[in-house]
C-alpha atoms as an extended CHARMM CRD file, in Angstrom:
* protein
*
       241  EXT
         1         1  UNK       CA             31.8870000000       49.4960000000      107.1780000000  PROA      1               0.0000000000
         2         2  UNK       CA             31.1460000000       52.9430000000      108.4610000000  PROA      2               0.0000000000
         3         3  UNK       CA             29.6050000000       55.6880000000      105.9850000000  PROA      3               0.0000000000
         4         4  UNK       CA             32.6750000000       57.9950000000      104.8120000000  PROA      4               0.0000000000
         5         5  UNK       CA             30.9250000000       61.7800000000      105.3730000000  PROA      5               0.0000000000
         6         6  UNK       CA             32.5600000000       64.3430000000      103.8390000000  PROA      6               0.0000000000
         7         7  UNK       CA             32.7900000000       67.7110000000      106.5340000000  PROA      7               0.0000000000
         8         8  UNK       CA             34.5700000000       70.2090000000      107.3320000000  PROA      8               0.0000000000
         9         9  UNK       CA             37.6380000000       69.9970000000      109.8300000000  PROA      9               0.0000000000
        10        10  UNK       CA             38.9830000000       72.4480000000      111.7020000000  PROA      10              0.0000000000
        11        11  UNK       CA             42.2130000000       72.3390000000      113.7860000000  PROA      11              0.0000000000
        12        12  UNK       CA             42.4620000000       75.3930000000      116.6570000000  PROA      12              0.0000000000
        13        13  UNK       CA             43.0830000000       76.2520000000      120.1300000000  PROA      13              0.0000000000
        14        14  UNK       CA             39.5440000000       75.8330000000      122.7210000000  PROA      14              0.0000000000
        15        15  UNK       CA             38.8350000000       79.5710000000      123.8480000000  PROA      15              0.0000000000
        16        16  UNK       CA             36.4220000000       79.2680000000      126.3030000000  PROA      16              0.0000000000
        17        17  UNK       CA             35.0100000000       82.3310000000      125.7670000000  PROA      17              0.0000000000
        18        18  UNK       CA             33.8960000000       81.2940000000      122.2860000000  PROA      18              0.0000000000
        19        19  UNK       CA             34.9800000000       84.2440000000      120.5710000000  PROA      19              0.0000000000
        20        20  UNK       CA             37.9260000000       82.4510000000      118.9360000000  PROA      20              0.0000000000
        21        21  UNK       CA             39.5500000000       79.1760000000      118.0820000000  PROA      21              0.0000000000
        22        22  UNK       CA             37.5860000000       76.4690000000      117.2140000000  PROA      22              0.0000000000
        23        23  UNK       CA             34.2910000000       77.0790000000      118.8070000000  PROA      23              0.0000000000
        24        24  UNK       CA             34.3560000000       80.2310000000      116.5100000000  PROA      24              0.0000000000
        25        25  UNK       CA             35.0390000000       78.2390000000      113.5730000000  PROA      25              0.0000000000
        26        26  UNK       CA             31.9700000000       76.0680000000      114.3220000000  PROA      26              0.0000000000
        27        27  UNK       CA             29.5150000000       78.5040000000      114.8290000000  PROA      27              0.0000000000
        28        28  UNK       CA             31.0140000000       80.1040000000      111.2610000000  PROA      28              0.0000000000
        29        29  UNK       CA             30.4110000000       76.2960000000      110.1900000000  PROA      29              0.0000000000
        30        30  UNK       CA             26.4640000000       75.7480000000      111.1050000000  PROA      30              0.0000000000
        31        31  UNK       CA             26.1480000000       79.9810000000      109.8450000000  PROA      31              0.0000000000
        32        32  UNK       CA             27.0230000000       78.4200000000      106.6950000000  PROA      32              0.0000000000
        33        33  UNK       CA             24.3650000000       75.7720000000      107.3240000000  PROA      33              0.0000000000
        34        34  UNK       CA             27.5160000000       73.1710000000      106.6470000000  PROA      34              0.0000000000
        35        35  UNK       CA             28.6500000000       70.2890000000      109.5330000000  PROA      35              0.0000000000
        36        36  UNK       CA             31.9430000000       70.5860000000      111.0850000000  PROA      36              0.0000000000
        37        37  UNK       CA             34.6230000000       68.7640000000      113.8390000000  PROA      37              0.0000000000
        38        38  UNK       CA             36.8910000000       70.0890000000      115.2380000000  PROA      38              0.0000000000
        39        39  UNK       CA             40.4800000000       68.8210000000      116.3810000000  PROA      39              0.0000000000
        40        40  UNK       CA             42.1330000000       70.9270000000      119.7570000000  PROA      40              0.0000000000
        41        41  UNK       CA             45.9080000000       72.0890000000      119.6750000000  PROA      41              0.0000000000
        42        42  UNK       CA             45.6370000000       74.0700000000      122.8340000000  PROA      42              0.0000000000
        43        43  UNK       CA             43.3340000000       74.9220000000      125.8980000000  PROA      43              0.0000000000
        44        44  UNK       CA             43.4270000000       78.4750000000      126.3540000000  PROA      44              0.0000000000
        45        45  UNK       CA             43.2490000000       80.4010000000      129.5920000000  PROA      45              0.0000000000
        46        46  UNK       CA             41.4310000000       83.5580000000      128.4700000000  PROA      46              0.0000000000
        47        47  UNK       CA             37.9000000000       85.8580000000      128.0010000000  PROA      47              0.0000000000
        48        48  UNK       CA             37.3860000000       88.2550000000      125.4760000000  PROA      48              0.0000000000
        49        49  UNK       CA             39.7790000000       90.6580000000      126.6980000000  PROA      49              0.0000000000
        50        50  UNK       CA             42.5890000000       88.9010000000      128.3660000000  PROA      50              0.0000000000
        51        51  UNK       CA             44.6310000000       86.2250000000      127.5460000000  PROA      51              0.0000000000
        52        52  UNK       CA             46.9950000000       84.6340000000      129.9830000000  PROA      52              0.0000000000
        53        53  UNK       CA             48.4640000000       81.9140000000      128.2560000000  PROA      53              0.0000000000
        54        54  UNK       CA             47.9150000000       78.5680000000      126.2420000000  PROA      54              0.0000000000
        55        55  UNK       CA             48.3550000000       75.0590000000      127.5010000000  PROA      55              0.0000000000
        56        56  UNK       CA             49.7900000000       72.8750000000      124.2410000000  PROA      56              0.0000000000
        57        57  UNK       CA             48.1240000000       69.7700000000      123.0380000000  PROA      57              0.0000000000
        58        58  UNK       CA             50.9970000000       67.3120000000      122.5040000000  PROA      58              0.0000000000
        59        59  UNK       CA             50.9050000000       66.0390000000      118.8080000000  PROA      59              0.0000000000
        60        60  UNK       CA             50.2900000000       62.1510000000      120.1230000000  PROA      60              0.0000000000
        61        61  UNK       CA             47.2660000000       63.4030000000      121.1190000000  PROA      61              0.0000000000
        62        62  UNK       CA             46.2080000000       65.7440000000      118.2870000000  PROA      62              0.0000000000
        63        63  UNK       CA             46.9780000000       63.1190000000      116.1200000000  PROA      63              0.0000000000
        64        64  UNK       CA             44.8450000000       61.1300000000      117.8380000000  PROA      64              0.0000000000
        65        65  UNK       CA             41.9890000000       62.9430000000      117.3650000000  PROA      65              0.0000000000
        66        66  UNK       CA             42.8780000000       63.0310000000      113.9380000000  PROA      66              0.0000000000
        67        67  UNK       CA             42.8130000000       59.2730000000      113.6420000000  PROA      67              0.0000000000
        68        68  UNK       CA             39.5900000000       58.6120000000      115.3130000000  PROA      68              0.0000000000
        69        69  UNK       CA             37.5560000000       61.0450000000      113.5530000000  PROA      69              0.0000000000
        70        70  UNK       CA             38.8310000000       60.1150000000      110.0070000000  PROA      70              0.0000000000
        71        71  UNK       CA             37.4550000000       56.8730000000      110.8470000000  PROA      71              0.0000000000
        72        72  UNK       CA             34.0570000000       57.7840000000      110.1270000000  PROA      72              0.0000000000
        73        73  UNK       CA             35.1870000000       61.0760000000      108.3770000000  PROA      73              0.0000000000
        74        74  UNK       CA             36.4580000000       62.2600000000      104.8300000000  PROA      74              0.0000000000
        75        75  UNK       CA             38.0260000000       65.7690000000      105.1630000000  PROA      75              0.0000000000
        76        76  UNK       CA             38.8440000000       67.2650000000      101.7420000000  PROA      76              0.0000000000
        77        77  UNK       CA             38.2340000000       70.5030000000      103.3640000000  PROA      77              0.0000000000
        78        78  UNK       CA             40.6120000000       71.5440000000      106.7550000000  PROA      78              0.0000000000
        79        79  UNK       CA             41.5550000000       74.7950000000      107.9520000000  PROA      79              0.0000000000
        80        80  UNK       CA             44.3290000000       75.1870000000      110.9770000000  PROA      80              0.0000000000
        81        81  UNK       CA             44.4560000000       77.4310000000      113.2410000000  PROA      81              0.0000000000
        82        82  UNK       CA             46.7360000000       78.0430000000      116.3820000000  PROA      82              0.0000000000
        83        83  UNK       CA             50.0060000000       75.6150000000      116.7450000000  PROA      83              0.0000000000
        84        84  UNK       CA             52.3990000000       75.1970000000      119.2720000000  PROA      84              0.0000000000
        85        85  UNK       CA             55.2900000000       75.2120000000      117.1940000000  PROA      85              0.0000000000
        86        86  UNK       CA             56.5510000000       75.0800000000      113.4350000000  PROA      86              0.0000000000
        87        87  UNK       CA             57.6010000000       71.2970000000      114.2290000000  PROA      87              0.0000000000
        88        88  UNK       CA             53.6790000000       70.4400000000      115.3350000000  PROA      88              0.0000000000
        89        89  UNK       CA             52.4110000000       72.1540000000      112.1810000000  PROA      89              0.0000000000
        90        90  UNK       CA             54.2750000000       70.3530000000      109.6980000000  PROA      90              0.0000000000
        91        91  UNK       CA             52.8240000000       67.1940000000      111.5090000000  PROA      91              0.0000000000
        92        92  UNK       CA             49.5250000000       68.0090000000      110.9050000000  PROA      92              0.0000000000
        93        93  UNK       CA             50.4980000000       68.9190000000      107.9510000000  PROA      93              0.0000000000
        94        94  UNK       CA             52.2130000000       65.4110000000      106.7230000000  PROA      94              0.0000000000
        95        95  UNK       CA             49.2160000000       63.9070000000      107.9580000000  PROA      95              0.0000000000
        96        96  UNK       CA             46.8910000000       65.6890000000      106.5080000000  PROA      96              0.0000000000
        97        97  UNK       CA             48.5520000000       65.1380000000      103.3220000000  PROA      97              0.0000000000
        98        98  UNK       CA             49.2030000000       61.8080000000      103.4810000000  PROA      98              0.0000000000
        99        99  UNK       CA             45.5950000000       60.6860000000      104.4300000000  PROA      99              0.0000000000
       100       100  UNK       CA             43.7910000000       63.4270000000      101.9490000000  PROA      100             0.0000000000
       101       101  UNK       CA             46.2710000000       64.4780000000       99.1590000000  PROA      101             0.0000000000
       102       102  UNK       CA             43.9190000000       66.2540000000       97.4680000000  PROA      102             0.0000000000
       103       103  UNK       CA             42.1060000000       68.3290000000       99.9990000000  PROA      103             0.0000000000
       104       104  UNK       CA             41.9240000000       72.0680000000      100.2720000000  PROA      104             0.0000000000
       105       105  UNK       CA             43.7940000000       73.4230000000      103.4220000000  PROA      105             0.0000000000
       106       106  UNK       CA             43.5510000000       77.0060000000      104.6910000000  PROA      106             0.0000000000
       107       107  UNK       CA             45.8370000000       77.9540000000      107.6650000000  PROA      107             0.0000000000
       108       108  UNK       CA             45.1130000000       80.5620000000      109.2580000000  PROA      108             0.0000000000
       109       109  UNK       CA             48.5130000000       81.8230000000      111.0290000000  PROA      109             0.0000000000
       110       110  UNK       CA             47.7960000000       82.6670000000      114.6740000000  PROA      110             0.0000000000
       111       111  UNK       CA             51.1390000000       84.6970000000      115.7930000000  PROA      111             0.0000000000
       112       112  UNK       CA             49.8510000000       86.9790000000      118.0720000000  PROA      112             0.0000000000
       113       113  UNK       CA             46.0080000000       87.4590000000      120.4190000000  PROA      113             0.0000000000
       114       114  UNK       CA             43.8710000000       90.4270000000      120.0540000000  PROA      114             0.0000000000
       115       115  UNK       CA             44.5970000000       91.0520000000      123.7000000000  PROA      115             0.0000000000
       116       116  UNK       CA             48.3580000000       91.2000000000      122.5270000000  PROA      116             0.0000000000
       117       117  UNK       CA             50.0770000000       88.3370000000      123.9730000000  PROA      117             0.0000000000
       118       118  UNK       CA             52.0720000000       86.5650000000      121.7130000000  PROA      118             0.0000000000
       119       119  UNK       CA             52.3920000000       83.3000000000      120.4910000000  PROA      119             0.0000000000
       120       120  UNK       CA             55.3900000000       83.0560000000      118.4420000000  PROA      120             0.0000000000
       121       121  UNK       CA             58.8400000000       85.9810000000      118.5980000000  PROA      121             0.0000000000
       122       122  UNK       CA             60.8890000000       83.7360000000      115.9340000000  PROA      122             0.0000000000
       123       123  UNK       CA             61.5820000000       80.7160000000      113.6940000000  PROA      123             0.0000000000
       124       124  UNK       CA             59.9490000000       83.2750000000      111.0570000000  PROA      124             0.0000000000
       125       125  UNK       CA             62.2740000000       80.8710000000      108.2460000000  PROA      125             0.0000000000
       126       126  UNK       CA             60.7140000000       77.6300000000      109.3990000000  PROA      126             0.0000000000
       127       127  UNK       CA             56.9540000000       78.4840000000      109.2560000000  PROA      127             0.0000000000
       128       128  UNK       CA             57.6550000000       79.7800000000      105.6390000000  PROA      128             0.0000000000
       129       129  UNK       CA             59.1980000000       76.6810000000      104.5330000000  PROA      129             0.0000000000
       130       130  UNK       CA             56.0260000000       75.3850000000      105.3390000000  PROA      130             0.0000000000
       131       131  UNK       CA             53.5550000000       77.2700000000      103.1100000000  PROA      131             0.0000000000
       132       132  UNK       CA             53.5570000000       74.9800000000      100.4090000000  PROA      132             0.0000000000
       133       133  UNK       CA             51.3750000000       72.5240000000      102.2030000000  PROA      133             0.0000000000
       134       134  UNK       CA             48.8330000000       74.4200000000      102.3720000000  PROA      134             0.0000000000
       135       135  UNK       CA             46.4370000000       75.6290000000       99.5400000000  PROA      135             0.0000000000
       136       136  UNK       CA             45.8760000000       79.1470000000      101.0820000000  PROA      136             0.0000000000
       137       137  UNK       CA             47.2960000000       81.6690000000      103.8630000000  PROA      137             0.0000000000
       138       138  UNK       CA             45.4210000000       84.3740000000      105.5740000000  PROA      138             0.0000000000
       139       139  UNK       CA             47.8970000000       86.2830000000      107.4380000000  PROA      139             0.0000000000
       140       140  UNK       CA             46.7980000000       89.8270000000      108.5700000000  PROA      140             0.0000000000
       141       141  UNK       CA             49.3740000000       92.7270000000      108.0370000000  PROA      141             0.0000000000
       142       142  UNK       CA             51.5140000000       91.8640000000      111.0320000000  PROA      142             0.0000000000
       143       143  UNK       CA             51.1480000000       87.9890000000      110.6120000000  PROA      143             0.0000000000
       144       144  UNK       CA             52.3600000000       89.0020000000      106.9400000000  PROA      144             0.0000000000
       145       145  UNK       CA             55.2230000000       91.0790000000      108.3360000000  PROA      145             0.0000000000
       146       146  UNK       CA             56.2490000000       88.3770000000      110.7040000000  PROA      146             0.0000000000
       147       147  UNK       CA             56.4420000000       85.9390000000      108.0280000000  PROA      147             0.0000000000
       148       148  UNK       CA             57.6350000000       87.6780000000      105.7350000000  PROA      148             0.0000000000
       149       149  UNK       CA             55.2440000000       87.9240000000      102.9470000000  PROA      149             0.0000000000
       150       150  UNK       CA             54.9300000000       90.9390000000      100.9960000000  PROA      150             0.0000000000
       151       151  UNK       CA             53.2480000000       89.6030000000       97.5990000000  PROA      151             0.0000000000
       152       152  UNK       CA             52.4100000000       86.3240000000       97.4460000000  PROA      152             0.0000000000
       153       153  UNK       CA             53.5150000000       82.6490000000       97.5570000000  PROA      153             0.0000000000
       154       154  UNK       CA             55.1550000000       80.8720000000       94.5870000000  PROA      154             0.0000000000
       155       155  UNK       CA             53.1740000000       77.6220000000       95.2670000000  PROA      155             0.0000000000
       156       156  UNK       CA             50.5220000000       78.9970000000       97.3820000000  PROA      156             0.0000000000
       157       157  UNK       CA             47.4760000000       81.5800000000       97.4760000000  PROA      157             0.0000000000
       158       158  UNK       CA             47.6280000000       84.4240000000       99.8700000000  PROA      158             0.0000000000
       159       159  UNK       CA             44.7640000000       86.0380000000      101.3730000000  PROA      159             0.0000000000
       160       160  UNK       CA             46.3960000000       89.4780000000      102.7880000000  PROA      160             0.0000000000
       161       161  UNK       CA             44.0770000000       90.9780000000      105.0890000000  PROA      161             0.0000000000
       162       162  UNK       CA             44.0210000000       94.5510000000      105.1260000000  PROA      162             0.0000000000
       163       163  UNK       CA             42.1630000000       95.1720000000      108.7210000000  PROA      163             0.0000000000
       164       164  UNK       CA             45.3640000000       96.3810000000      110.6400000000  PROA      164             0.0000000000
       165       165  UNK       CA             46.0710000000       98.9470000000      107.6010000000  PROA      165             0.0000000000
       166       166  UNK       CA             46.0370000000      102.6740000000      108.3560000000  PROA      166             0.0000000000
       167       167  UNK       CA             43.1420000000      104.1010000000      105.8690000000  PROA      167             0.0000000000
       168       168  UNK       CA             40.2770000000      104.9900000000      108.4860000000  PROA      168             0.0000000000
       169       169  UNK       CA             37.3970000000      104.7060000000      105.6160000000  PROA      169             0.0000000000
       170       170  UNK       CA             38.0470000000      101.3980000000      104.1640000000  PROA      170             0.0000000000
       171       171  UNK       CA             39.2860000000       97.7430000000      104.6390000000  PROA      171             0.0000000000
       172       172  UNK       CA             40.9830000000       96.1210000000      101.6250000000  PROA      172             0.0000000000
       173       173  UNK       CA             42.1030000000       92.3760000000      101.0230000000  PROA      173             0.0000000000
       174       174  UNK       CA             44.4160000000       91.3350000000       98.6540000000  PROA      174             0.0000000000
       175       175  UNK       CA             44.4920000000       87.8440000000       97.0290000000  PROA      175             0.0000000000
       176       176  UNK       CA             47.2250000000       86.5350000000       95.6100000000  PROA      176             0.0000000000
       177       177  UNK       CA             47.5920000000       83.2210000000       93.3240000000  PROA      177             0.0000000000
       178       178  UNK       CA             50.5580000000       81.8930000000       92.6260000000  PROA      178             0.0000000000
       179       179  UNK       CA             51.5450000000       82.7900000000       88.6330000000  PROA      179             0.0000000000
       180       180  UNK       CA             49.0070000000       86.1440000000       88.7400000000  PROA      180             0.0000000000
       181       181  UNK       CA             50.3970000000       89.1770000000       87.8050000000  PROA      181             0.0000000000
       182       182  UNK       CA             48.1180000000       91.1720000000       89.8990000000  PROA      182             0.0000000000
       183       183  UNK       CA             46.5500000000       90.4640000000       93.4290000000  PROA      183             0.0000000000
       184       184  UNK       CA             42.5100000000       90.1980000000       93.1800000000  PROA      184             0.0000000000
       185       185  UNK       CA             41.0210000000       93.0300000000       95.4130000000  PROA      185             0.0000000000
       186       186  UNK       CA             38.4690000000       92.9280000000       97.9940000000  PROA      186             0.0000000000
       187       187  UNK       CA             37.2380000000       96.0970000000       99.6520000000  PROA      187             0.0000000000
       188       188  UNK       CA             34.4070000000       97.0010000000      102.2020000000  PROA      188             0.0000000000
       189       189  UNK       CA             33.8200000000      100.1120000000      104.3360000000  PROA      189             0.0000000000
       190       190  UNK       CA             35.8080000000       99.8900000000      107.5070000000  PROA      190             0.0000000000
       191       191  UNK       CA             33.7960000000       99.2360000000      110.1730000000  PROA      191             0.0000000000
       192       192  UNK       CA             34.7630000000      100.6750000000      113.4450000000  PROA      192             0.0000000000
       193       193  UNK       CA             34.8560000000       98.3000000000      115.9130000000  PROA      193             0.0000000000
       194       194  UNK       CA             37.1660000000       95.4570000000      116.8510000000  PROA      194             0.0000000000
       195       195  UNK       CA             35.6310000000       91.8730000000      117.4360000000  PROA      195             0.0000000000
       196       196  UNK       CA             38.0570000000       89.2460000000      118.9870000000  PROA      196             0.0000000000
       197       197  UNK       CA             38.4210000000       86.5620000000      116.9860000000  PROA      197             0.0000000000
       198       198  UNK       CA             37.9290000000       88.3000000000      113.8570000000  PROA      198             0.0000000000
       199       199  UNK       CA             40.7350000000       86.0740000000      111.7230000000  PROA      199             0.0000000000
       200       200  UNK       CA             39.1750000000       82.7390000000      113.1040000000  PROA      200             0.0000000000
       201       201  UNK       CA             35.8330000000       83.6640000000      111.8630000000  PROA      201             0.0000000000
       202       202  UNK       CA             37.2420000000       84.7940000000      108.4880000000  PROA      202             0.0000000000
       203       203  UNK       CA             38.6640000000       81.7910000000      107.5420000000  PROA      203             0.0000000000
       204       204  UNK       CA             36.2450000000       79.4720000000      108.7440000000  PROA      204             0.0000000000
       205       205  UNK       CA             33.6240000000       81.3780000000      106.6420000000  PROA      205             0.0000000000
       206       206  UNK       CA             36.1800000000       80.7790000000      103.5030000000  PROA      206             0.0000000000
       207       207  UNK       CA             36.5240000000       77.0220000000      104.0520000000  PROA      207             0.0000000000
       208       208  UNK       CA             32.6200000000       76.5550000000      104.7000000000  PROA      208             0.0000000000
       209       209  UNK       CA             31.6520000000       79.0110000000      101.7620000000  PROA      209             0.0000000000
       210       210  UNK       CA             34.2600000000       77.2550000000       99.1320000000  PROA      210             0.0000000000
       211       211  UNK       CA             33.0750000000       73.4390000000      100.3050000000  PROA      211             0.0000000000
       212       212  UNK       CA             29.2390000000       74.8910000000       99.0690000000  PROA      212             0.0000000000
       213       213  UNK       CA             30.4590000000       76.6940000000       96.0450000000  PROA      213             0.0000000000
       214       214  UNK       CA             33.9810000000       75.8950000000       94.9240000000  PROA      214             0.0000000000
       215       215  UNK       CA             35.3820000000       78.8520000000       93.9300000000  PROA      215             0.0000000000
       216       216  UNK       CA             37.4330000000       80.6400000000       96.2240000000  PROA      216             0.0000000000
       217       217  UNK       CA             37.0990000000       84.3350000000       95.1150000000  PROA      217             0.0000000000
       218       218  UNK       CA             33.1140000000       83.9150000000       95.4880000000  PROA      218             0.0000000000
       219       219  UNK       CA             33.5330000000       82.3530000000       98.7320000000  PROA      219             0.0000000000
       220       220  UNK       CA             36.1820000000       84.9870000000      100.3750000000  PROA      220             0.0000000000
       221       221  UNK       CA             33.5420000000       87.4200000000       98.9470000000  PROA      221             0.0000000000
       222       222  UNK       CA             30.5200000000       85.6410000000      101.1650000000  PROA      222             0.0000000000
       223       223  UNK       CA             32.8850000000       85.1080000000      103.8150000000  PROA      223             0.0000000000
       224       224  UNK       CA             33.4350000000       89.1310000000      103.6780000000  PROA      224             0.0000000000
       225       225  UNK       CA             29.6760000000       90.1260000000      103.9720000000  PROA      225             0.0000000000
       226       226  UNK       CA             29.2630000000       87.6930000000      106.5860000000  PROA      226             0.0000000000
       227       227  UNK       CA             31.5450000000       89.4550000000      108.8100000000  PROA      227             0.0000000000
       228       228  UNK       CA             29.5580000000       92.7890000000      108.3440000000  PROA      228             0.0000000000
       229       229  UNK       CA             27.0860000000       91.5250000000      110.7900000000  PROA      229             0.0000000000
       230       230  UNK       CA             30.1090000000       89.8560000000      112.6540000000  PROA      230             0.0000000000
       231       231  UNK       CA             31.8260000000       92.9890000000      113.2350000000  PROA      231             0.0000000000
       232       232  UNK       CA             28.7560000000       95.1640000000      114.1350000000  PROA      232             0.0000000000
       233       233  UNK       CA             26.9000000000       92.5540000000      116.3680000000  PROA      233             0.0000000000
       234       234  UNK       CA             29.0540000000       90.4140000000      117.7640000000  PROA      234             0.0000000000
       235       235  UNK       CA             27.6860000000       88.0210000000      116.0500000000  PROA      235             0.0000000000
       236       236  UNK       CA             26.6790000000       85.9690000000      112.6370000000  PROA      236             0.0000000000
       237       237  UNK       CA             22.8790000000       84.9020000000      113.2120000000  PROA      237             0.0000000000
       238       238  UNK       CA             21.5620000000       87.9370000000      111.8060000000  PROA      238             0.0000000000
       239       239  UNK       CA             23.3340000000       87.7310000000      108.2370000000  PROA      239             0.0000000000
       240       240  UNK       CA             22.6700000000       85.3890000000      105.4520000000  PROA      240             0.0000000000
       241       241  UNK       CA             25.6270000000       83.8000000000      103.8700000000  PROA      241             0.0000000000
């Protein structure tokens, strides 16, 4: 009987210039000084500056990887990246919830590149019927607009990130729990520079921080000074998490 480990999962596209996807996620991982896997929805034709266009895992063989790794695996802690479709993200989903009920899933909705090309033009309805599988969203302000999302989930927590906003001085998140009167509030100085990848990073550094401290506020708030060194080197090996 194989030891049951509990990691980290994350489930994203392979960009092979590292800047994104889930070979952004692990680096966030071992910053964190926490193991991760990693399960591939798409191989990605790109660099850091151009993207030309995704090829799809199928969900036979996504699920697949899902299988063979929670073999030897116990995920209570997943975040999901880039999907093909609404259909292959309530897959993951079921399966996900059928295998760990009780795990904490962030998805991070991928609707559009930094280079611009986009992912998804519709079926807005059909990935919001899906938010209440997961435990938290992180859409930035477009993602949110796409969706639909103003304020908040009924059943799920929102992380609304306030990058694309129009204040030059300062970047500022909003959190919202479902039942809160009032969002929780993150600010930091805007930092002028764009890093591709940014939102992968982000949410990896949630899911990582919250498996070492369990509380989500703390970790979105050491997932937030982590990307001060993200955002002004290119990179995380200089900050401390």
């Amino acid at each position: 009987m194989p030891i049951m480990l509990t990691r980290l999962l994350t489930i994203a596209g392979f960009d092979p210039s590292a800047g994104a996807g889930l070979l952004a996620d692990i680096k966030a991982f071992e910053h964190c000084k926490v193991y991760g896997q990693a399960v591939c929805t798409a191989l990605t034709i790109q660099n850091e500056t151009h993207f030309e266009k995704p090829n799809w895992i199928s969900w036979a063989h996504i699920k697949s990887q899902l299988q063979i790794l929670s073999k030897v695996s116990d995920f209570n802690y997943v975040k999901i990246g880039l999907v093909e479709s609404p259909k292959t993200l309530e897959q993951i989903f079921k399966w996900l919830r059928k295998k760990y009920p009780n795990a904490f899933i962030i998805w991070d909705p991928v609707i559009k590149a930094s280079s611009g090309f986009e992912f998804h033009k519709k079926n807005a309805a059909r990935w919001r019927k899906l938010f209440a599988y997961a435990n938290l969203i992180t859409p930035n302000l477009p993602e949110a607009k796409f969706l639909g999302i103003s304020n908040g989930s009924p059943k799920t927590a929102v992380l609304l990130k306030g990058g694309h906003s129009h204040d030059e001085n300062k970047c500022e998140d909003l959190l919202f729990l479902p039942n809160s009167p009032a969002p929780v509030k993150f600010s930091s100085k805007r930092i002028k520079k764009e890093r591709h990848g940014s939102g992968c990073t982000l949410s990896a550094l949630i899911i990582a921080n919250l498996l070492k401290y369990n509380d989500l506020e703390k970790a979105i708030r050491k997932a937030k000074k982590s990307m001060k060194s993200f955002f002004k080197n290119g990179s995380l090996k200089c900050c401390s998490a």
